[in-house]
Tab-separated table of C-alpha atoms in Angstrom:
chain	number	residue	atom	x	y	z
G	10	UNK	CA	0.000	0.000	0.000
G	11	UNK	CA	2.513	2.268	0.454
G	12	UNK	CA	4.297	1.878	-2.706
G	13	UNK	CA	1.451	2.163	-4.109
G	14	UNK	CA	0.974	5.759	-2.521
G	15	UNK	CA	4.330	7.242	-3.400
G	16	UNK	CA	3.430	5.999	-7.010
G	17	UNK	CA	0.504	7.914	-7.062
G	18	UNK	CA	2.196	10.627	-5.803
G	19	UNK	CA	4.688	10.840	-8.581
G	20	UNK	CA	2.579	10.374	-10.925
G	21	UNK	CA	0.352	13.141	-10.527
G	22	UNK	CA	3.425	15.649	-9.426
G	23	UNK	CA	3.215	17.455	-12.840
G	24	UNK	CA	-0.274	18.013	-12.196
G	25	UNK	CA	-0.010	18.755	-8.333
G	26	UNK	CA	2.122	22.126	-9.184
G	27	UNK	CA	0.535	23.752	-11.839
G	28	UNK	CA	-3.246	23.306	-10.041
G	29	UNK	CA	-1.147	25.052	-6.972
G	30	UNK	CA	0.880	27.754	-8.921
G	31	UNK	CA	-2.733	28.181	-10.548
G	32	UNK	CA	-4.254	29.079	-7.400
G	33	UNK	CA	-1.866	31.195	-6.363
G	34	UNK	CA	-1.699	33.192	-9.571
G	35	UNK	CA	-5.181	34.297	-8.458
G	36	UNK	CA	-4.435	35.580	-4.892
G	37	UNK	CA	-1.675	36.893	-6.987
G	38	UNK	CA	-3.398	38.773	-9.554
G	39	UNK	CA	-6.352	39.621	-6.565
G	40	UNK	CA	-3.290	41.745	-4.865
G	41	UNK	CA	-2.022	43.019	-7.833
G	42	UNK	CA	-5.905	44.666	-8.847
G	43	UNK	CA	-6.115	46.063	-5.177
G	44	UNK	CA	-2.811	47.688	-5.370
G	45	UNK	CA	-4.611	49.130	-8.828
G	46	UNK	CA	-7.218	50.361	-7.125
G	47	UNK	CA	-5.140	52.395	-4.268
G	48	UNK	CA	-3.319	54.075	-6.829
G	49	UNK	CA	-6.295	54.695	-8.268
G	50	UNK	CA	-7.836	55.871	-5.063
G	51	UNK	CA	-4.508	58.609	-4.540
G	52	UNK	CA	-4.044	59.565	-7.955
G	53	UNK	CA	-7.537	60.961	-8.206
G	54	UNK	CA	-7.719	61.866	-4.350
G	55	UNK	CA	-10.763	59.962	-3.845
G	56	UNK	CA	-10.902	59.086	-0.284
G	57	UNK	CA	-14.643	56.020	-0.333
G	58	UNK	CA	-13.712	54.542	2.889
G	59	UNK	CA	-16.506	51.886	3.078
G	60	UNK	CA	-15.343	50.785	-0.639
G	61	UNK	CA	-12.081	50.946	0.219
G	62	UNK	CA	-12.655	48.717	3.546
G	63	UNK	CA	-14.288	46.380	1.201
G	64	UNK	CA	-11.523	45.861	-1.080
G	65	UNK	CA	-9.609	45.040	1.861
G	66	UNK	CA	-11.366	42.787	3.641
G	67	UNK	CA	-11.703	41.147	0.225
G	68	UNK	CA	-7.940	40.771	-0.396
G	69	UNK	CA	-7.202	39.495	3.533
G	70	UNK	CA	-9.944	37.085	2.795
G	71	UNK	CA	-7.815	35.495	0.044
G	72	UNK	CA	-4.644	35.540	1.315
G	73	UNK	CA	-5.867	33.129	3.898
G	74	UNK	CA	-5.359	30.719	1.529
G	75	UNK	CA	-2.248	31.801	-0.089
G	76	UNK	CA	0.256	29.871	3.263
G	77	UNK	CA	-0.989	26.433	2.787
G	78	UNK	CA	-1.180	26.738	-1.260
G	79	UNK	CA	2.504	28.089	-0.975
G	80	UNK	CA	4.074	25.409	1.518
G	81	UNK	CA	2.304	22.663	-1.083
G	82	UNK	CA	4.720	24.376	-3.843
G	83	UNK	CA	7.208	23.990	-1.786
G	84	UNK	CA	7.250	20.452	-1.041
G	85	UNK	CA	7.458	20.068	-4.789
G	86	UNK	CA	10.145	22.827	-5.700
G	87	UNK	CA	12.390	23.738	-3.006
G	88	UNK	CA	13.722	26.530	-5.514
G	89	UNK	CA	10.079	27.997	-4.776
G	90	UNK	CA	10.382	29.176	-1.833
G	91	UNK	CA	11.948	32.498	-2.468
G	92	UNK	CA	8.752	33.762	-4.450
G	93	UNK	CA	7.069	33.513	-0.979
G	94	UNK	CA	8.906	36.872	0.068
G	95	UNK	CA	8.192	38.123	-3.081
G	96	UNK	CA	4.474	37.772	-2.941
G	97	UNK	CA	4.016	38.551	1.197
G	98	UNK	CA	5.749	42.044	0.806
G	99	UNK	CA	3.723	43.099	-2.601
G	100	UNK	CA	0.385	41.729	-0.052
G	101	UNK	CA	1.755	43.393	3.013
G	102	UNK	CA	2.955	47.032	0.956
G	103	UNK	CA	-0.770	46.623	-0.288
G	104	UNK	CA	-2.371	46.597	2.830
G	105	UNK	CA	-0.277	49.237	4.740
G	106	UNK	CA	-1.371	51.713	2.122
G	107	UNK	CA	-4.845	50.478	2.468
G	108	UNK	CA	-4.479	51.495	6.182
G	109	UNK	CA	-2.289	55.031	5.116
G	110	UNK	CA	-5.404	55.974	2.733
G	111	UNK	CA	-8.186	54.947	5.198
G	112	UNK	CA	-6.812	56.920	7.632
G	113	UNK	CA	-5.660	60.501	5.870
G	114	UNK	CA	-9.647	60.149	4.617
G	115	UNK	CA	-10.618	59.520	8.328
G	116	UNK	CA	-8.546	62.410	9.381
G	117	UNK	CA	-9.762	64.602	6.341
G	118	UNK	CA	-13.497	63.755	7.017
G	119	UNK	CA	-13.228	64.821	10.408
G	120	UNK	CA	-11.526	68.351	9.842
G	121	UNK	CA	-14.247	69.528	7.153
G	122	UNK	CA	-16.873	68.851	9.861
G	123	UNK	CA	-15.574	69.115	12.861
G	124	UNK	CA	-15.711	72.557	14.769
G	125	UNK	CA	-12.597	75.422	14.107
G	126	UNK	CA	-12.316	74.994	17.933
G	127	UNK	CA	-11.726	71.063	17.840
G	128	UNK	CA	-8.177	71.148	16.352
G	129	UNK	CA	-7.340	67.354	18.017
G	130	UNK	CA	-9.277	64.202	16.437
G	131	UNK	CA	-9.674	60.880	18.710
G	132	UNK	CA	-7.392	58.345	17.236
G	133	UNK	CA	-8.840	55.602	15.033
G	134	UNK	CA	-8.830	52.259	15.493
G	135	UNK	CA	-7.478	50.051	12.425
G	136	UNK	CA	-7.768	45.915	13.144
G	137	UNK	CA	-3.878	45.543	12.421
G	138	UNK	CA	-3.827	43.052	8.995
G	139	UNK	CA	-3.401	39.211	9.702
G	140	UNK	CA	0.544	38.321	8.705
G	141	UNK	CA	1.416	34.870	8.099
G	142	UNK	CA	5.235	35.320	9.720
G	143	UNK	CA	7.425	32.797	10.841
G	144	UNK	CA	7.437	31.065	14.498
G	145	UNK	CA	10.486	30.834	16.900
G	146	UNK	CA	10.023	28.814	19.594
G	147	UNK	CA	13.767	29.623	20.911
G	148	UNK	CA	16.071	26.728	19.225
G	149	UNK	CA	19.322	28.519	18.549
G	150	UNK	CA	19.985	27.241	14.993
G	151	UNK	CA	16.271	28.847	13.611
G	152	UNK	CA	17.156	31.987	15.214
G	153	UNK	CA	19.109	33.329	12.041
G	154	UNK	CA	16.357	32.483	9.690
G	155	UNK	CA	13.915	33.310	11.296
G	156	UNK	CA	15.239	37.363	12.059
G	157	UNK	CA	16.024	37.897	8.243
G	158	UNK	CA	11.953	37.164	7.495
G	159	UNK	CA	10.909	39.132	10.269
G	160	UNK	CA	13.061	41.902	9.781
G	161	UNK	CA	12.052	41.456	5.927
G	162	UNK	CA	8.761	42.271	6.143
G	163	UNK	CA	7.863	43.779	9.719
G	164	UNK	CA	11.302	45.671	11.394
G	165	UNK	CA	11.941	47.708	7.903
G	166	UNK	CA	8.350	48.332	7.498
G	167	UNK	CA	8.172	51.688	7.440
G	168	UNK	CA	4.274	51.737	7.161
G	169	UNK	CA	3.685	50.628	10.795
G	170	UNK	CA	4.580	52.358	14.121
G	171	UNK	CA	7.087	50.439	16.353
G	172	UNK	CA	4.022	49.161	19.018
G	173	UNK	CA	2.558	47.323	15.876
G	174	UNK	CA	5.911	45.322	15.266
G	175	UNK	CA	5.852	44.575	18.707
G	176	UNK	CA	2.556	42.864	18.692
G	177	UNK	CA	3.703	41.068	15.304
G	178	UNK	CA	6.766	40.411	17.062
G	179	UNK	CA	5.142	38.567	19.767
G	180	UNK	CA	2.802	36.840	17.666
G	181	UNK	CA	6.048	35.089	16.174
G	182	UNK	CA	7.458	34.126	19.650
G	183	UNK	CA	6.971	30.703	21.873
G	184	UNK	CA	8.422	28.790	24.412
G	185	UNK	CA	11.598	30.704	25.608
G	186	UNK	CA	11.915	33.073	23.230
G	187	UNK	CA	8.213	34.361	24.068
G	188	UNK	CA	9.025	34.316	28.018
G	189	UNK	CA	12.373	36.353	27.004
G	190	UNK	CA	10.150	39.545	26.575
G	191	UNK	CA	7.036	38.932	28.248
G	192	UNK	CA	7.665	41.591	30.983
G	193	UNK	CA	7.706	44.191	28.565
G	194	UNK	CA	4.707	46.384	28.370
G	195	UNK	CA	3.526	46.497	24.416
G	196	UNK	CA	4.601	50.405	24.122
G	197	UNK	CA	6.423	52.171	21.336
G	198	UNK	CA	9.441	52.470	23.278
G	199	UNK	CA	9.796	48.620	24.371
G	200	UNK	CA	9.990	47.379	20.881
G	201	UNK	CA	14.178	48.173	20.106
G	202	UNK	CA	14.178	47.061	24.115
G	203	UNK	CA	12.707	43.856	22.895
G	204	UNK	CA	14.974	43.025	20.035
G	205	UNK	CA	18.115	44.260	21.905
G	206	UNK	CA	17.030	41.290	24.446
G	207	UNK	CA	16.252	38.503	21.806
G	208	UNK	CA	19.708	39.265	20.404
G	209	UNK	CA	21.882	39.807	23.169
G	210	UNK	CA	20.168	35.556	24.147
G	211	UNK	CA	20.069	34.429	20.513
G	212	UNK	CA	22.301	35.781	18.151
G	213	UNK	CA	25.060	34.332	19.137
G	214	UNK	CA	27.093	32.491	15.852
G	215	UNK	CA	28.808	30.562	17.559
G	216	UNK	CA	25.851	28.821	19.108
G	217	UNK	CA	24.034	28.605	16.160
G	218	UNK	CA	26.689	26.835	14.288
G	219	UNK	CA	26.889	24.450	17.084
G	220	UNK	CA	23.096	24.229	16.970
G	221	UNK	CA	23.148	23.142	13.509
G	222	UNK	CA	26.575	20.681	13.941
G	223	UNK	CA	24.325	18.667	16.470
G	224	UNK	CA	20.894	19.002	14.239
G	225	UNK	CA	22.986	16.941	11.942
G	226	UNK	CA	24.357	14.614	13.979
G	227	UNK	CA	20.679	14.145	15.550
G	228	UNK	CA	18.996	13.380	12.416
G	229	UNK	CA	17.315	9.978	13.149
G	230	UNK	CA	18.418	7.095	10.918
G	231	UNK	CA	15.790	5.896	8.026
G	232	UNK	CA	13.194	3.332	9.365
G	233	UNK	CA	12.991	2.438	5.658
G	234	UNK	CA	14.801	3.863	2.624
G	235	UNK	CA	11.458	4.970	1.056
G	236	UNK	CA	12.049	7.339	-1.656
G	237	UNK	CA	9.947	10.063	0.263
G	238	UNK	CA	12.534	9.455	3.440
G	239	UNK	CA	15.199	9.738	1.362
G	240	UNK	CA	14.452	12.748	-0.145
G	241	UNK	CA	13.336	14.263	3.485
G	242	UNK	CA	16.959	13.306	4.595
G	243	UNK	CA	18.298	14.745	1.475
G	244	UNK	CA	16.406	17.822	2.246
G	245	UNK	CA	17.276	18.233	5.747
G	246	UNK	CA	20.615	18.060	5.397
G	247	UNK	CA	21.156	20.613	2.676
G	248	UNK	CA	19.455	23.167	4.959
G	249	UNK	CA	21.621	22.466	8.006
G	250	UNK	CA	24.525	22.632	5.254
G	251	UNK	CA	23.245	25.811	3.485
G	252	UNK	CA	22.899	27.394	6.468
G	253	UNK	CA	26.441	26.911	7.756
G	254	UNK	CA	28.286	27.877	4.786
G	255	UNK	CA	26.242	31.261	5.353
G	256	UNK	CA	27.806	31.474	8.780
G	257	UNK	CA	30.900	31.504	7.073
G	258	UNK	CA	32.211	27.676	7.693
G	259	UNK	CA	34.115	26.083	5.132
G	260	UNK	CA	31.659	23.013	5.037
G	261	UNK	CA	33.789	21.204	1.985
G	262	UNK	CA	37.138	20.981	4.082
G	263	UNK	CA	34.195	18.201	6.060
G	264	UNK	CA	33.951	16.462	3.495
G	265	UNK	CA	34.980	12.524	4.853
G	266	UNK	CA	33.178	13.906	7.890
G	267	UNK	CA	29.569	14.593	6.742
G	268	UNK	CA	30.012	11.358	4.385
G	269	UNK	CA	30.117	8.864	7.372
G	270	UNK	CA	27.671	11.374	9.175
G	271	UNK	CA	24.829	10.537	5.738
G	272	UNK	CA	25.778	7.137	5.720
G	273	UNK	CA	25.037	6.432	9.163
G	274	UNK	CA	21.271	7.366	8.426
G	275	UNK	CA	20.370	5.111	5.076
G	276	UNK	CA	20.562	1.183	5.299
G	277	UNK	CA	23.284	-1.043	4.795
G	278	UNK	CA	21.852	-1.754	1.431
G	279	UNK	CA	21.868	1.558	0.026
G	280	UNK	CA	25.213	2.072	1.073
G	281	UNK	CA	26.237	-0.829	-0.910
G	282	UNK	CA	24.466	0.787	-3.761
G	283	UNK	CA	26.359	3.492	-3.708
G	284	UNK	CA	29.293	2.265	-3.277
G	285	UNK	CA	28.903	-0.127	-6.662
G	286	UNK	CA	28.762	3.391	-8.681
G	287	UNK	CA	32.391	4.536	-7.239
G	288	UNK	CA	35.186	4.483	-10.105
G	289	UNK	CA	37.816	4.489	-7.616
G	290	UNK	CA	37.760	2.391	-4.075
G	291	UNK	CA	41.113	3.974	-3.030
G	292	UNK	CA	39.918	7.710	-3.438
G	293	UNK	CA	37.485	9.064	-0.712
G	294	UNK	CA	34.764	10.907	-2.455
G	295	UNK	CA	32.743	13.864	-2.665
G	296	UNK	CA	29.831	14.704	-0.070
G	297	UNK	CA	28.378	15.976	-2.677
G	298	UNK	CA	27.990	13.308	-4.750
G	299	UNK	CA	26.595	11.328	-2.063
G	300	UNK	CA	23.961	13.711	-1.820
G	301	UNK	CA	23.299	13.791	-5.640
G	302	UNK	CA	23.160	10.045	-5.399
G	303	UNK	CA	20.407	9.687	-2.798
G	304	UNK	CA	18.595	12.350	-4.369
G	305	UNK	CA	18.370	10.209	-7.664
G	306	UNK	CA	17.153	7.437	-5.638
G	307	UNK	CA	14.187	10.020	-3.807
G	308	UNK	CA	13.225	10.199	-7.549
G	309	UNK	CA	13.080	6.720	-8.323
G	310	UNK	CA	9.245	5.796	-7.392
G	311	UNK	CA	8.253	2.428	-8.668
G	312	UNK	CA	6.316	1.983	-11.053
G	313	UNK	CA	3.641	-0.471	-12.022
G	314	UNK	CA	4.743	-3.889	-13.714
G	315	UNK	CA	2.739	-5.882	-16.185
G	316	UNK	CA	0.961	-8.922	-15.715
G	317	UNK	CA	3.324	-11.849	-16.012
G	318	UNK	CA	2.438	-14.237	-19.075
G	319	UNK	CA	1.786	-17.934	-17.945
G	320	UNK	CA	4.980	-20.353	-17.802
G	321	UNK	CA	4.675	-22.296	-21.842
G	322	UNK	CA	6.280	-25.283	-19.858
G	323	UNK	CA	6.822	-26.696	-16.553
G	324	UNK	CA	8.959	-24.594	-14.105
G	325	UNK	CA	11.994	-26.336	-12.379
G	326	UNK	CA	11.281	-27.628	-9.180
G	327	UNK	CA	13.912	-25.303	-7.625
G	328	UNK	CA	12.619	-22.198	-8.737
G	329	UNK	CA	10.127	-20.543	-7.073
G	330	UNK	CA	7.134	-19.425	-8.192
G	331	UNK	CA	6.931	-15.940	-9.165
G	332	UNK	CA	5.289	-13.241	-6.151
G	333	UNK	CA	4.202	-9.539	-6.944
G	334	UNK	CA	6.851	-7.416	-8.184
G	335	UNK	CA	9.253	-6.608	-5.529
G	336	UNK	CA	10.291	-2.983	-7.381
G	337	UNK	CA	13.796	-1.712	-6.942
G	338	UNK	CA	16.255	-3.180	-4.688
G	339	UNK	CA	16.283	-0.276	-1.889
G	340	UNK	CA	12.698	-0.353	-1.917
G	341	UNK	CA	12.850	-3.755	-0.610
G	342	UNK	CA	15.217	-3.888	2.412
G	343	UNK	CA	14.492	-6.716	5.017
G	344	UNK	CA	16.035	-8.755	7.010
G	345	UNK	CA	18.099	-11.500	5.271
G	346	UNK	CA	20.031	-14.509	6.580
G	347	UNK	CA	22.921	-15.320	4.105
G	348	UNK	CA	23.094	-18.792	2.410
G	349	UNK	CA	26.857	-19.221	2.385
G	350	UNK	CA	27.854	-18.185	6.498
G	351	UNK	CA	23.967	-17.712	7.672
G	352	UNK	CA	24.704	-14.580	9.161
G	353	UNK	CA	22.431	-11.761	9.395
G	354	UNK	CA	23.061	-9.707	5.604
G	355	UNK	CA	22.346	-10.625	2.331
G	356	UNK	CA	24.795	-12.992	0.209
G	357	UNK	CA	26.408	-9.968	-2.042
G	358	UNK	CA	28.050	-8.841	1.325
G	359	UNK	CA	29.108	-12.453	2.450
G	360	UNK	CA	33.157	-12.639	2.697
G	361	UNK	CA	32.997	-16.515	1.832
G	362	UNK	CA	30.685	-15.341	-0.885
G	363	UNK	CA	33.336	-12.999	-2.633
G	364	UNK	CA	36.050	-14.958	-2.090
G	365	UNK	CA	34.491	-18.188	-4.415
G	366	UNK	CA	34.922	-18.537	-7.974
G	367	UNK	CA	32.255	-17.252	-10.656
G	368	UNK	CA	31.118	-21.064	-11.455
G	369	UNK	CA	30.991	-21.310	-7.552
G	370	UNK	CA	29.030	-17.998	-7.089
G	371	UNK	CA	26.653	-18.825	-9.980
G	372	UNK	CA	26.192	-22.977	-8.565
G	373	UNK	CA	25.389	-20.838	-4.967
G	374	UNK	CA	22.865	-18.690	-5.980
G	375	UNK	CA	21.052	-21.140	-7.849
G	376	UNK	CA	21.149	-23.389	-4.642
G	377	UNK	CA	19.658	-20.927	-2.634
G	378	UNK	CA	17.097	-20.107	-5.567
G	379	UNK	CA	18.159	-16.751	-5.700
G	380	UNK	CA	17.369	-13.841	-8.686
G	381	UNK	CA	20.320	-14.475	-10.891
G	382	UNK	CA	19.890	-10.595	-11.758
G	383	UNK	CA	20.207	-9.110	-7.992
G	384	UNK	CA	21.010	-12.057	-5.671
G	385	UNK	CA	17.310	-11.472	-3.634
G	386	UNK	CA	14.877	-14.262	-3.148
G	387	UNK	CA	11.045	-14.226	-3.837
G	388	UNK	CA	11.268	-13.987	-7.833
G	389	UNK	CA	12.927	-14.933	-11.014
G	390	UNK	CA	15.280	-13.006	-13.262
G	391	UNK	CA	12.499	-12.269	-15.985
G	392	UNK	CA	9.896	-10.653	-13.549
G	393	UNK	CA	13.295	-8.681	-11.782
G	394	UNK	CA	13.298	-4.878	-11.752
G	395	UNK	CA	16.769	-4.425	-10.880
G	396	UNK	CA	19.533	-3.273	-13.159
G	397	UNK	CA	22.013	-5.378	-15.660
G	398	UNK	CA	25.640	-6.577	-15.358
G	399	UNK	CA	27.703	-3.100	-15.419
G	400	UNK	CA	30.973	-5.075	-17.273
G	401	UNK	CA	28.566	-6.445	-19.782
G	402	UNK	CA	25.213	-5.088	-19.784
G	403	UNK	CA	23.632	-8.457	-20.028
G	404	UNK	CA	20.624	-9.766	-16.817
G	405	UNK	CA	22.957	-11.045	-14.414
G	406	UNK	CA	24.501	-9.317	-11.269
G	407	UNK	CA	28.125	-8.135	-11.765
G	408	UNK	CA	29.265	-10.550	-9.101
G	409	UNK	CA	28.373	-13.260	-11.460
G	410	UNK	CA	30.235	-11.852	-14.720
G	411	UNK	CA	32.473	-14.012	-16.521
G	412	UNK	CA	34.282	-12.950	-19.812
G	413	UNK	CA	34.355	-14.277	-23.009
G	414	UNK	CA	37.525	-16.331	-24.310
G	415	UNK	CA	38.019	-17.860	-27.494
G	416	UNK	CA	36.578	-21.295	-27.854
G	417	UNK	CA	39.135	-23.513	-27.275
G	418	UNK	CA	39.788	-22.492	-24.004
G	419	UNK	CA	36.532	-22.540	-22.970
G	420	UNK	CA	35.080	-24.964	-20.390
G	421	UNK	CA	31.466	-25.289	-20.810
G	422	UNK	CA	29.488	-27.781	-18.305
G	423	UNK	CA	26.204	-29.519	-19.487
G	424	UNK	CA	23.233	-27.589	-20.228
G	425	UNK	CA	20.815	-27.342	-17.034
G	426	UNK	CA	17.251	-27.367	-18.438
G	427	UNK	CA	14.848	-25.201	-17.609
G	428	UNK	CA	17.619	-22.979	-15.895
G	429	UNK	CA	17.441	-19.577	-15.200
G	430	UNK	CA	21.691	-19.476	-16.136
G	431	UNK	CA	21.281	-20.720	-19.377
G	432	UNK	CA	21.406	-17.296	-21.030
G	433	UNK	CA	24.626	-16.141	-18.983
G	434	UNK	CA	28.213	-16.958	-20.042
G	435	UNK	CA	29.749	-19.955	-18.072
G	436	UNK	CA	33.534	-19.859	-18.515
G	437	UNK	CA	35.511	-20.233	-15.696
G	438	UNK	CA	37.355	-17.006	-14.376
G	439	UNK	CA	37.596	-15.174	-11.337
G	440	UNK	CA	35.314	-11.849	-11.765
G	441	UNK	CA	36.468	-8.507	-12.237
G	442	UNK	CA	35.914	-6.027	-9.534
């Protein structure tokens, strides 16, 4: 069921993001007509406050909407998440005008009727706009982050008066970092008194790069290498990364480092995937290719196999009827008991395994009734979803390649009928690693 979930998924990802980028190019365009409309409004000098409060309360009305549209897109395309800033300042410049507009009118309404002896209005009331900011709950590490948004789109605000960023600014604030100002009174003057206090307890780089070292090293280790885990992983670690070259740390010269650090969360399995595609064992490689690896295998969903046609004659007693397609290799990890030394891994990582022959390895395989084409159990090398031989290209496993030499020095054995080796070489060499 689950693989048949993350194939759905994948399937309709294409879809997914243009429905969502759809929807938001109407909040979009429903900000960009109200920002029409207030030019409109000050260009002419028109000051309708009840339309004007309409057109507002129509715009905050859809941008209700516009967080949990935009954190979709984001799952999808990381590289969207910079248009989010876009869009919340165009909203956010919108709205403070809105407020600028209603209130000059307010003020200019009241002078034309008021008395020549009432030179002081009472100060209006404006419902401050709703402002989907950031949280920070007081873990070092987000601290960074999390000051660039707010100062972003509240701090350098020059549209609202410092006692309105302090009520944004504790609307953004839990835990610790909301009991860290809490004695303030929410006046114009505590607001630099309440950023002075976050920073002196939070900006501190060399906690935060700490913070993020031990976020790292914290990162659980996969359950199951799932292509959605993998690409959460994959994900995770790129921001802690990211984030620490911006600190200034020289996050390459870790390279051997943050390679045993990513191997320690996927299975055994996948690291033995992995290290198959290496071109040189002696040479310790890039982090970065790591990453690009396991990012290829996030996009590998599996995909649906066809029926299989009926046997045309009768199988081999030592082959094993064929089970529902087991996808790719990493999808399937479980625990395995070798055949060779019965200990608890799979026979491509057996010692006793490597060190036999090619005639020995094939003759061991087929004993255990193994897939010729990936050394599992549960199904035969037609109905296998697993790659070729990467010397030859042909359905076997590369453990159980054997080259070609010319015919009189070749050694063949008696045809096994009905054998799922018949179509793979069987002269006698040792195998090339």
């Amino acid at each position: 069921m689950a693989n048949t979930s993350e194939q759905s998924q994948s399937t309709t990802h294409s879809f997914n993001i243009s429905t969502l980028r759809r929807k938001r190019g109407n909040i979009i365009g429903q900000i960009t007509s109200f920002t029409k409309f207030l030019d409109t409004q000050r260009e002419h000098g028109q000051r309708d406050i009840h339309l004007l409060k309409a057109h507002l309360d129509g715009v905050n009305e859809v941008w209700k909407r516009f967080d949990e549209i935009q954190f979709l897109i984001e799952e999808l395309d990381e590289t969207e998440e910079a248009r989010r800033y876009t869009i919340s300042n165009d909203y956010y410049a919108a709205v403070a005008l809105a407020d600028k507009i209603m209130h000059e009118g307010h003020s200019s309404t009241h002078r034309t009727t008021a008395s020549p002896a009432l030179t002081v209005s009472a100060p209006m009331t404006i419902r401050l706009p709703e402002m989907r900011l950031p949280t920070f709950d007081g873990s070092i590490e987000n601290w960074a982050s999390f000051f660039d948004i707010f100062s972003s789109m509240i701090d350098r605000n020059e549209d609202l008066t410092p006692v309105q960023k302090l009520q944004y600014l504790r609307s953004t604030l839990t835990g610790k970092a909301a009991a860290c100002i809490q004695s303030l009174s929410t006046t114009d003057a505590n607001y630099t008194d309440a950023l002075e206090l976050l920073k002196e307890k939070f900006d501190c780089k060399r906690r935060i790069i700490l913070g993020h070292c031990d976020a790292l090293q914290k990162i659980p280790k996969l359950i199951r290498d799932s292509p959605e885990a993998i690409g959460n992983l994959v994900d995770t670690i790129r921001q802690h990364l990211r984030a620490l070259k911006n600190l200034g740390e020289s996050v390459s010269s870790w390279n051997s480092l943050l390679i045993s650090i990513i191997l320690a969360k996927v299975s055994s399995e996948t690291t033995w995937q992995w290290e198959l595609t290496l071109p040189d064992k002696k040479k310790i490689p890039l982090y970065t290719d790591l990453l690009e690896f396991l990012e290829k295998r996030a996009n590998c969903a599996p995909t649906p196999s066809p029926t299989p046609p009926k046997p045309s004659r009768p199988e081999s007693p030592r082959m094993r009827r064929p089970g529902p397609p087991r996808g790719h290799a990493f999808l399937s990890v479980n625990t395995q008991q070798c055949p060779i030394c019965q200990g608890g891994h799979g026979i491509w990582a057996c010692g006793e395994f490597h060190a036999k022959s090619a005639r020995e390895r094939v003759t061991a395989v087929e004993q255990a009734s193994l897939c010729s084409n990936c050394l599992n159990g549960g199904h035969t090398p037609n109905f296998c979803r697993s790659g070729t031989c990467r010397i030859c290209q042909k359905r076997h496993h590369t453990l159980l390649h054997r080259p070609v030499y010319p015919q009189n020095e070749m050694t063949r054995p008696a045809p096994v009928p009905a054998s799922p080796w018949q179509s793979m070489e069987t002269t006698v060499s040792e195998p090339s690693e």
